[in-house]
Amino acid sequence: MATSPPPDAPRPPAAPRRHGDAPDDAPPPPKTYSWRELLPRMEEIRAVATDQFIAAWRNPRAKYTPVFTWHETMGYLIVKRDPAARRAVLSPRAAAVAREMGCADPSPDDPLLSPADEATRTRWHTAHACFALRCDPPVTRAFSFARLALETQECLAARRRLLKARLRPDEMLLSISQFPLLGAGTYVEGQTPPGGPLLRSQILSDACVDPDPAFVLEIGGISDRRGAVPYTGIPVFRDTNTPWPFVDPDLPASSPAAAAAPPSVPPPVPGDSGRDSACSMSNGAAVAAAAAAAAAVATTTTATAAAAPDSAAKPAPPESSKEAPRSATSEQPSNRNCVLLDSPLFGIGSGGALSVTMCAADLDEARLLFDHLAPVSAIMMALTAATPIVKGHLVDRDCYWDVRCGTTDDRTAQERAIAPLTTAKGHLRKSRFDTIDTYIGHDNPAAGPPVRKQYNDAQFSYDRAVYWKLKEGVGVDDLLALHIAHLFVRDIHWAPERMLSASTKSSRRENGANGASSAKDHHHHPRKAADNEHFRRLLGCNRQNVCLYPPNTRGSGSGWEVGFESLEVQLTDAENAAFITFIVLLSRVIISYRLNLYLPISLMDQNMARAQKVNAAQEQLFYFRRDLFGGRDGKSGGSGRISRRGNMASLRQPAALHASIAPGATASKHANGRSAGQPENAEYVELTIDEIFNGSKAYGVVGILNIIYSYLPTMRLEYEVEQALRRQLNLVKRRASGKLCTLATWMRNFVRCHPDYRHDSVVPPSTNYDLLCAMNAIEEGTLAAPELLG
């Protein structure tokens, strides 16, 4: 087995692009700096990024944006199939296909494009892996119910048709979150032995990575900053013939590298993930065979931050919690019975993607969306679960969140609390890709439900210099200042030369003013006001379940944006369009009704752990607010108590909460035998996804979909438009109720019903081939999957 070079070994020069080298007379590409080269100037970069945030915060153009706009980001994989060998591998032609697709620059004055025009002007770009493509619409879409209902799916379909036209006859285009055999056997065309100088992985070939310097340096920067390869363990699914205890054949648990690998599975502890914080806050023949297996699947599926910044007090677990918190120094669980991964490429840029970004009217509205979309992220992840296979094994997870968080974890030994703090800014309890650590809403009831201190019960570190500059220097309120200062604890992993040039100019100006940065300075530095590159680069090091983005003061001049990042990409355009529509409509309902979806951060983190479990959409309970309309004055109908499903007393129903939707009802027994009653003063209750989306009379829960359904008639929509929206929402409704299964459940059942699968958790290449062919046939509409699509 190849041996990876030490993380501090000198980085090799990036390889030239495989497809279409630049002409000899072309100017040399601009220099790109690695994390090690940037380290001496990291504080300077943070200072410029802070100034850019301040400029955006003050910018009058960003104060109010009258038109609500939104856009989605989609990702695809290119797969090459060999029918004779019944084998499918990844095709490394993403860069070539992206260049063939091209992109015409849109006019900022023409935001209303037809689906066909939008598809031809889509912005295509490569990802970190040479087989993955990303795309964005040419303009942010001006919101209209008609366009959302009638054009969203057609836009996605037109884009996919254009992309497929550039593929070879033996290639497939799949919107899936991860190639099932990535890292197992032969998985990419032109594969070279692992252990190459670009990835430094014992599993992945350098043939997987797009040799763009930015991608190579970001992947290398994660390992360099951590001081070791971020090994990650994902629990294997125990089938009838799975050897137990299971030992990964590629990275056995007895090896020194694997022994040091921290598992990515978060411990089931409310309010504490087992990692401490320094500045503590109280805060995963072929067509015939595929059709037969798909029929078997159908049968199987049918059968089956508010405390003071200097506070060091660790918050207590939520009331009624009976689990003892783990300390940061406790012994890590064994890596046996896990599939082990050893490269950041597993977590970034190697799979499909789906995110939705919405432009708010102003910063207050963006903060409202940020706070109230975050508690929904775990539920949406469970509902879109699509990754039951990792590195050729069925795993005991249905989602990819743990893989993404673990393989991109660049925290140093000091930040992970396994070495004394000497140079780090503090202990970091989460990876740079993880859930949020603090809500940022206002205390002003007019701006939405206020943030109570008990909601921000997570612990996190933050950059004190940034915090005090924002809070005391320019008057940014406490919660927003803490959020930005927390993000700025991270380092960027690469930067283009222009960023350092801008940083140098900014530093000279500040030195000329004796280090003072006045309000006048910010208004007279046009680069600071117009270019958010430093700020956005630091935001890119904190990809959380929801993200707050600064205004784009150039081009279309969009305002503050909120990105929803926890969705797993779906197989068909109809599914993706349905979930996009749901998120966009939910954002409108949150703003129109000022819904209160607040959960303590600790409960939201527990929901994220539960959402990744096998068939979580049907088998898990999630913490959720009982009353989505109360609490605007900070005095919700509850006392903050948490009602667990197993300890519920009889319920005296509260007054009808939207009586037309959820009239009062008497307590009853849940299907699993647990009491369906609850204490009247319980603010958060454990609910199924069906109850969260479709409501529950027994629990006095309205249901998110019922609120959206009641919202649509108030908009006085045309009949055709409202019915189209309801058809899209019906897919979400049926999946939440269990009438439709998730893609993860469908894939798992397909594999377990396949004749070549030996029920040992290992997915054979022939099974993988039939699985991908069946998925491609479903997407093209040539194979029915009623248990998945209805």
PDB file of N, CA and C in Angstrom, residues 393-441:
ATOM      1  N   HIS A 393     -19.388   0.379   0.268  1.00  0.00           N
ATOM      2  CA  HIS A 393     -20.012  -0.340   1.378  1.00  0.00           C
ATOM      3  C   HIS A 393     -21.350   0.301   1.737  1.00  0.00           C
ATOM      4  N   LEU A 394     -22.313  -0.524   2.055  1.00  0.00           N
ATOM      5  CA  LEU A 394     -23.512  -0.001   2.702  1.00  0.00           C
ATOM      6  C   LEU A 394     -23.125   0.473   4.092  1.00  0.00           C
ATOM      7  N   VAL A 395     -23.517   1.678   4.432  1.00  0.00           N
ATOM      8  CA  VAL A 395     -23.151   2.239   5.726  1.00  0.00           C
ATOM      9  C   VAL A 395     -24.402   2.454   6.556  1.00  0.00           C
ATOM     10  N   ASP A 396     -24.184   2.631   7.832  1.00  0.00           N
ATOM     11  CA  ASP A 396     -25.291   2.800   8.766  1.00  0.00           C
ATOM     12  C   ASP A 396     -25.717   4.262   8.843  1.00  0.00           C
ATOM     13  N   ARG A 397     -25.710   4.902   7.725  1.00  0.00           N
ATOM     14  CA  ARG A 397     -26.121   6.291   7.582  1.00  0.00           C
ATOM     15  C   ARG A 397     -26.828   6.443   6.246  1.00  0.00           C
ATOM     16  N   ASP A 398     -27.739   7.377   6.145  1.00  0.00           N
ATOM     17  CA  ASP A 398     -28.439   7.644   4.891  1.00  0.00           C
ATOM     18  C   ASP A 398     -28.027   8.968   4.260  1.00  0.00           C
ATOM     19  N   CYS A 399     -27.239   9.768   4.974  1.00  0.00           N
ATOM     20  CA  CYS A 399     -26.873  11.103   4.493  1.00  0.00           C
ATOM     21  C   CYS A 399     -25.362  11.266   4.471  1.00  0.00           C
ATOM     22  N   TYR A 400     -24.924  12.325   3.797  1.00  0.00           N
ATOM     23  CA  TYR A 400     -23.492  12.547   3.597  1.00  0.00           C
ATOM     24  C   TYR A 400     -22.919  13.605   4.531  1.00  0.00           C
ATOM     25  N   TRP A 401     -23.708  14.104   5.446  1.00  0.00           N
ATOM     26  CA  TRP A 401     -23.287  15.223   6.279  1.00  0.00           C
ATOM     27  C   TRP A 401     -22.053  14.894   7.106  1.00  0.00           C
ATOM     28  N   ASP A 402     -22.034  13.743   7.763  1.00  0.00           N
ATOM     29  CA  ASP A 402     -20.885  13.362   8.583  1.00  0.00           C
ATOM     30  C   ASP A 402     -19.613  13.258   7.754  1.00  0.00           C
ATOM     31  N   VAL A 403     -19.726  12.706   6.543  1.00  0.00           N
ATOM     32  CA  VAL A 403     -18.551  12.589   5.673  1.00  0.00           C
ATOM     33  C   VAL A 403     -18.023  13.973   5.329  1.00  0.00           C
ATOM     34  N   ARG A 404     -18.916  14.862   4.977  1.00  0.00           N
ATOM     35  CA  ARG A 404     -18.493  16.214   4.601  1.00  0.00           C
ATOM     36  C   ARG A 404     -17.834  16.931   5.761  1.00  0.00           C
ATOM     37  N   CYS A 405     -18.447  16.811   6.933  1.00  0.00           N
ATOM     38  CA  CYS A 405     -17.889  17.500   8.095  1.00  0.00           C
ATOM     39  C   CYS A 405     -16.549  16.904   8.510  1.00  0.00           C
ATOM     40  N   GLY A 406     -16.442  15.577   8.522  1.00  0.00           N
ATOM     41  CA  GLY A 406     -15.233  14.935   9.009  1.00  0.00           C
ATOM     42  C   GLY A 406     -14.049  15.066   8.084  1.00  0.00           C
ATOM     43  N   THR A 407     -14.268  14.897   6.784  1.00  0.00           N
ATOM     44  CA  THR A 407     -13.142  14.903   5.853  1.00  0.00           C
ATOM     45  C   THR A 407     -12.618  16.302   5.561  1.00  0.00           C
ATOM     46  N   THR A 408     -13.359  17.332   5.912  1.00  0.00           N
ATOM     47  CA  THR A 408     -12.881  18.710   5.707  1.00  0.00           C
ATOM     48  C   THR A 408     -12.487  19.384   7.015  1.00  0.00           C
ATOM     49  N   ASP A 409     -12.333  18.607   8.060  1.00  0.00           N
ATOM     50  CA  ASP A 409     -12.020  19.144   9.384  1.00  0.00           C
ATOM     51  C   ASP A 409     -10.537  19.538   9.447  1.00  0.00           C
ATOM     52  N   ASP A 410     -10.252  20.821   9.424  1.00  0.00           N
ATOM     53  CA  ASP A 410      -8.864  21.299   9.413  1.00  0.00           C
ATOM     54  C   ASP A 410      -8.419  21.811  10.779  1.00  0.00           C
ATOM     55  N   ARG A 411      -9.136  21.499  11.833  1.00  0.00           N
ATOM     56  CA  ARG A 411      -8.759  22.004  13.156  1.00  0.00           C
ATOM     57  C   ARG A 411      -7.423  21.410  13.599  1.00  0.00           C
ATOM     58  N   THR A 412      -6.604  22.247  14.180  1.00  0.00           N
ATOM     59  CA  THR A 412      -5.311  21.805  14.689  1.00  0.00           C
ATOM     60  C   THR A 412      -5.499  21.025  15.984  1.00  0.00           C
ATOM     61  N   ALA A 413      -4.397  20.417  16.449  1.00  0.00           N
ATOM     62  CA  ALA A 413      -4.459  19.668  17.704  1.00  0.00           C
ATOM     63  C   ALA A 413      -4.870  20.574  18.853  1.00  0.00           C
ATOM     64  N   GLN A 414      -4.415  21.814  18.844  1.00  0.00           N
ATOM     65  CA  GLN A 414      -4.817  22.748  19.902  1.00  0.00           C
ATOM     66  C   GLN A 414      -6.309  23.051  19.817  1.00  0.00           C
ATOM     67  N   GLU A 415      -6.801  23.278  18.620  1.00  0.00           N
ATOM     68  CA  GLU A 415      -8.216  23.602  18.462  1.00  0.00           C
ATOM     69  C   GLU A 415      -9.109  22.419  18.784  1.00  0.00           C
ATOM     70  N   ARG A 416      -8.573  21.196  18.641  1.00  0.00           N
ATOM     71  CA  ARG A 416      -9.345  19.999  18.998  1.00  0.00           C
ATOM     72  C   ARG A 416      -9.184  19.624  20.464  1.00  0.00           C
ATOM     73  N   ALA A 417      -8.473  20.439  21.218  1.00  0.00           N
ATOM     74  CA  ALA A 417      -8.304  20.244  22.660  1.00  0.00           C
ATOM     75  C   ALA A 417      -7.537  18.973  22.988  1.00  0.00           C
ATOM     76  N   ILE A 418      -6.602  18.573  22.122  1.00  0.00           N
ATOM     77  CA  ILE A 418      -5.739  17.440  22.441  1.00  0.00           C
ATOM     78  C   ILE A 418      -4.298  17.894  22.617  1.00  0.00           C
ATOM     79  N   ALA A 419      -4.079  19.192  22.593  1.00  0.00           N
ATOM     80  CA  ALA A 419      -2.770  19.783  22.874  1.00  0.00           C
ATOM     81  C   ALA A 419      -3.012  21.106  23.588  1.00  0.00           C
ATOM     82  N   PRO A 420      -2.071  21.536  24.445  1.00  0.00           N
ATOM     83  CA  PRO A 420      -2.258  22.805  25.173  1.00  0.00           C
ATOM     84  C   PRO A 420      -2.371  23.984  24.221  1.00  0.00           C
ATOM     85  N   LEU A 421      -3.202  24.932  24.598  1.00  0.00           N
ATOM     86  CA  LEU A 421      -3.368  26.143  23.792  1.00  0.00           C
ATOM     87  C   LEU A 421      -2.132  27.020  23.923  1.00  0.00           C
ATOM     88  N   THR A 422      -1.487  27.280  22.807  1.00  0.00           N
ATOM     89  CA  THR A 422      -0.347  28.204  22.794  1.00  0.00           C
ATOM     90  C   THR A 422      -0.518  29.267  21.721  1.00  0.00           C
ATOM     91  N   THR A 423      -0.846  28.843  20.501  1.00  0.00           N
ATOM     92  CA  THR A 423      -0.974  29.800  19.396  1.00  0.00           C
ATOM     93  C   THR A 423      -2.393  29.892  18.860  1.00  0.00           C
ATOM     94  N   ALA A 424      -3.235  28.899  19.087  1.00  0.00           N
ATOM     95  CA  ALA A 424      -4.604  28.917  18.559  1.00  0.00           C
ATOM     96  C   ALA A 424      -5.449  29.948  19.301  1.00  0.00           C
ATOM     97  N   LYS A 425      -6.488  30.425  18.639  1.00  0.00           N
ATOM     98  CA  LYS A 425      -7.376  31.414  19.246  1.00  0.00           C
ATOM     99  C   LYS A 425      -8.320  30.790  20.268  1.00  0.00           C
ATOM    100  N   GLY A 426      -8.425  29.462  20.269  1.00  0.00           N
ATOM    101  CA  GLY A 426      -9.296  28.789  21.224  1.00  0.00           C
ATOM    102  C   GLY A 426      -9.650  27.405  20.709  1.00  0.00           C
ATOM    103  N   HIS A 427     -10.397  26.681  21.518  1.00  0.00           N
ATOM    104  CA  HIS A 427     -10.863  25.355  21.118  1.00  0.00           C
ATOM    105  C   HIS A 427     -12.067  25.512  20.188  1.00  0.00           C
ATOM    106  N   LEU A 428     -12.109  24.681  19.164  1.00  0.00           N
ATOM    107  CA  LEU A 428     -13.228  24.682  18.231  1.00  0.00           C
ATOM    108  C   LEU A 428     -13.932  23.336  18.337  1.00  0.00           C
ATOM    109  N   ARG A 429     -15.202  23.353  18.665  1.00  0.00           N
ATOM    110  CA  ARG A 429     -15.932  22.100  18.891  1.00  0.00           C
ATOM    111  C   ARG A 429     -16.508  21.506  17.619  1.00  0.00           C
ATOM    112  N   LYS A 430     -16.424  22.207  16.494  1.00  0.00           N
ATOM    113  CA  LYS A 430     -16.986  21.693  15.248  1.00  0.00           C
ATOM    114  C   LYS A 430     -16.008  21.886  14.104  1.00  0.00           C
ATOM    115  N   SER A 431     -16.209  21.086  13.066  1.00  0.00           N
ATOM    116  CA  SER A 431     -15.482  21.245  11.821  1.00  0.00           C
ATOM    117  C   SER A 431     -15.894  22.544  11.143  1.00  0.00           C
ATOM    118  N   ARG A 432     -15.122  22.948  10.139  1.00  0.00           N
ATOM    119  CA  ARG A 432     -15.479  24.179   9.418  1.00  0.00           C
ATOM    120  C   ARG A 432     -16.734  23.997   8.577  1.00  0.00           C
ATOM    121  N   PHE A 433     -17.085  22.740   8.231  1.00  0.00           N
ATOM    122  CA  PHE A 433     -18.346  22.442   7.572  1.00  0.00           C
ATOM    123  C   PHE A 433     -19.238  21.761   8.601  1.00  0.00           C
ATOM    124  N   ASP A 434     -20.176  22.485   9.177  1.00  0.00           N
ATOM    125  CA  ASP A 434     -21.018  21.907  10.219  1.00  0.00           C
ATOM    126  C   ASP A 434     -22.204  22.829  10.446  1.00  0.00           C
ATOM    127  N   THR A 435     -22.919  22.609  11.525  1.00  0.00           N
ATOM    128  CA  THR A 435     -24.081  23.443  11.827  1.00  0.00           C
ATOM    129  C   THR A 435     -23.652  24.782  12.419  1.00  0.00           C
ATOM    130  N   ILE A 436     -24.574  25.727  12.428  1.00  0.00           N
ATOM    131  CA  ILE A 436     -24.303  27.028  13.010  1.00  0.00           C
ATOM    132  C   ILE A 436     -24.115  26.886  14.518  1.00  0.00           C
ATOM    133  N   ASP A 437     -23.443  27.857  15.124  1.00  0.00           N
ATOM    134  CA  ASP A 437     -23.209  27.848  16.569  1.00  0.00           C
ATOM    135  C   ASP A 437     -24.002  28.919  17.296  1.00  0.00           C
ATOM    136  N   THR A 438     -24.564  29.866  16.566  1.00  0.00           N
ATOM    137  CA  THR A 438     -25.313  30.930  17.236  1.00  0.00           C
ATOM    138  C   THR A 438     -26.363  31.489  16.289  1.00  0.00           C
ATOM    139  N   TYR A 439     -27.503  31.841  16.866  1.00  0.00           N
ATOM    140  CA  TYR A 439     -28.504  32.591  16.114  1.00  0.00           C
ATOM    141  C   TYR A 439     -28.108  34.063  16.091  1.00  0.00           C
ATOM    142  N   ILE A 440     -28.605  34.794  15.102  1.00  0.00           N
ATOM    143  CA  ILE A 440     -28.176  36.186  14.936  1.00  0.00           C
ATOM    144  C   ILE A 440     -29.363  37.140  14.870  1.00  0.00           C
ATOM    145  N   GLY A 441     -30.556  36.675  15.247  1.00  0.00           N
ATOM    146  CA  GLY A 441     -31.728  37.530  15.145  1.00  0.00           C
ATOM    147  C   GLY A 441     -31.703  38.701  16.110  1.00  0.00           C
TER     148      GLY A 441
END
